[in-house]
């Protein structure tokens, strides 16, 4: 989560981001964080 928080300003908001983690908890939290920062194309992959 720290890496995302420190580099969020370098990400292109027009791109789609697909987040994945083993259990889905962290990816959901990071997706929420990105949405709060104004990202609209954020998806969470759940196998």
PDB file of C-alpha atoms in Angstrom:
ATOM      1  CA  UNK A   1       0.000   0.000   0.000  1.00  0.00           C
ATOM      2  CA  UNK A   2       2.883   2.342   0.738  1.00  0.00           C
ATOM      3  CA  UNK A   3       4.179   2.105  -2.845  1.00  0.00           C
ATOM      4  CA  UNK A   4       0.801   3.059  -4.252  1.00  0.00           C
ATOM      5  CA  UNK A   5       0.388   5.978  -1.868  1.00  0.00           C
ATOM      6  CA  UNK A   6       3.802   7.395  -2.700  1.00  0.00           C
ATOM      7  CA  UNK A   7       3.445   7.008  -6.474  1.00  0.00           C
ATOM      8  CA  UNK A   8      -0.255   7.710  -7.049  1.00  0.00           C
ATOM      9  CA  UNK A   9       0.556  11.140  -8.503  1.00  0.00           C
ATOM     10  CA  UNK A  10       2.584   9.520 -11.297  1.00  0.00           C
ATOM     11  CA  UNK A  11      -0.262   7.261 -12.489  1.00  0.00           C
ATOM     12  CA  UNK A  12      -2.309   8.138 -15.568  1.00  0.00           C
ATOM     13  CA  UNK A  13      -5.966   8.505 -14.552  1.00  0.00           C
ATOM     14  CA  UNK A  14      -7.127   7.772 -18.107  1.00  0.00           C
ATOM     15  CA  UNK A  15      -5.819   4.190 -17.947  1.00  0.00           C
ATOM     16  CA  UNK A  16      -7.580   1.153 -16.506  1.00  0.00           C
ATOM     17  CA  UNK A  17      -6.002  -0.465 -13.455  1.00  0.00           C
ATOM     18  CA  UNK A  18      -6.636  -4.080 -12.481  1.00  0.00           C
ATOM     19  CA  UNK A  19      -5.638  -4.840  -8.899  1.00  0.00           C
ATOM     20  CA  UNK A  20      -4.997  -8.302  -7.497  1.00  0.00           C
ATOM     21  CA  UNK A  21      -3.903  -9.780  -4.196  1.00  0.00           C
ATOM     22  CA  UNK A  22      -4.076 -13.264  -2.732  1.00  0.00           C
ATOM     23  CA  UNK A  23      -7.196 -12.788  -0.606  1.00  0.00           C
ATOM     24  CA  UNK A  24      -8.677  -9.683  -2.192  1.00  0.00           C
ATOM     25  CA  UNK A  25      -8.618  -7.519   0.922  1.00  0.00           C
ATOM     26  CA  UNK A  26      -5.667  -5.294   0.054  1.00  0.00           C
ATOM     27  CA  UNK A  27      -6.704  -4.950  -3.581  1.00  0.00           C
ATOM     28  CA  UNK A  28     -10.160  -3.754  -2.478  1.00  0.00           C
ATOM     29  CA  UNK A  29      -8.575  -1.235  -0.112  1.00  0.00           C
ATOM     30  CA  UNK A  30      -6.233   0.036  -2.800  1.00  0.00           C
ATOM     31  CA  UNK A  31      -9.075   0.279  -5.328  1.00  0.00           C
ATOM     32  CA  UNK A  32     -11.050   2.385  -2.863  1.00  0.00           C
ATOM     33  CA  UNK A  33      -7.993   4.577  -2.314  1.00  0.00           C
ATOM     34  CA  UNK A  34      -7.575   5.132  -6.061  1.00  0.00           C
ATOM     35  CA  UNK A  35     -11.269   5.941  -6.471  1.00  0.00           C
ATOM     36  CA  UNK A  36     -11.014   8.490  -3.660  1.00  0.00           C
ATOM     37  CA  UNK A  37      -8.122  10.055  -5.578  1.00  0.00           C
ATOM     38  CA  UNK A  38     -10.310  10.445  -8.675  1.00  0.00           C
ATOM     39  CA  UNK A  39      -9.522   7.289 -10.635  1.00  0.00           C
ATOM     40  CA  UNK A  40     -12.615   5.893 -12.355  1.00  0.00           C
ATOM     41  CA  UNK A  41     -11.223   2.876 -14.255  1.00  0.00           C
ATOM     42  CA  UNK A  42     -10.242   0.679 -11.316  1.00  0.00           C
ATOM     43  CA  UNK A  43     -11.089  -3.024 -11.216  1.00  0.00           C
ATOM     44  CA  UNK A  44     -10.382  -5.749  -8.661  1.00  0.00           C
ATOM     45  CA  UNK A  45      -9.604  -9.246  -9.966  1.00  0.00           C
ATOM     46  CA  UNK A  46     -11.067 -12.039  -7.877  1.00  0.00           C
ATOM     47  CA  UNK A  47     -10.205 -15.584  -9.018  1.00  0.00           C
TER      48      UNK A  47
END
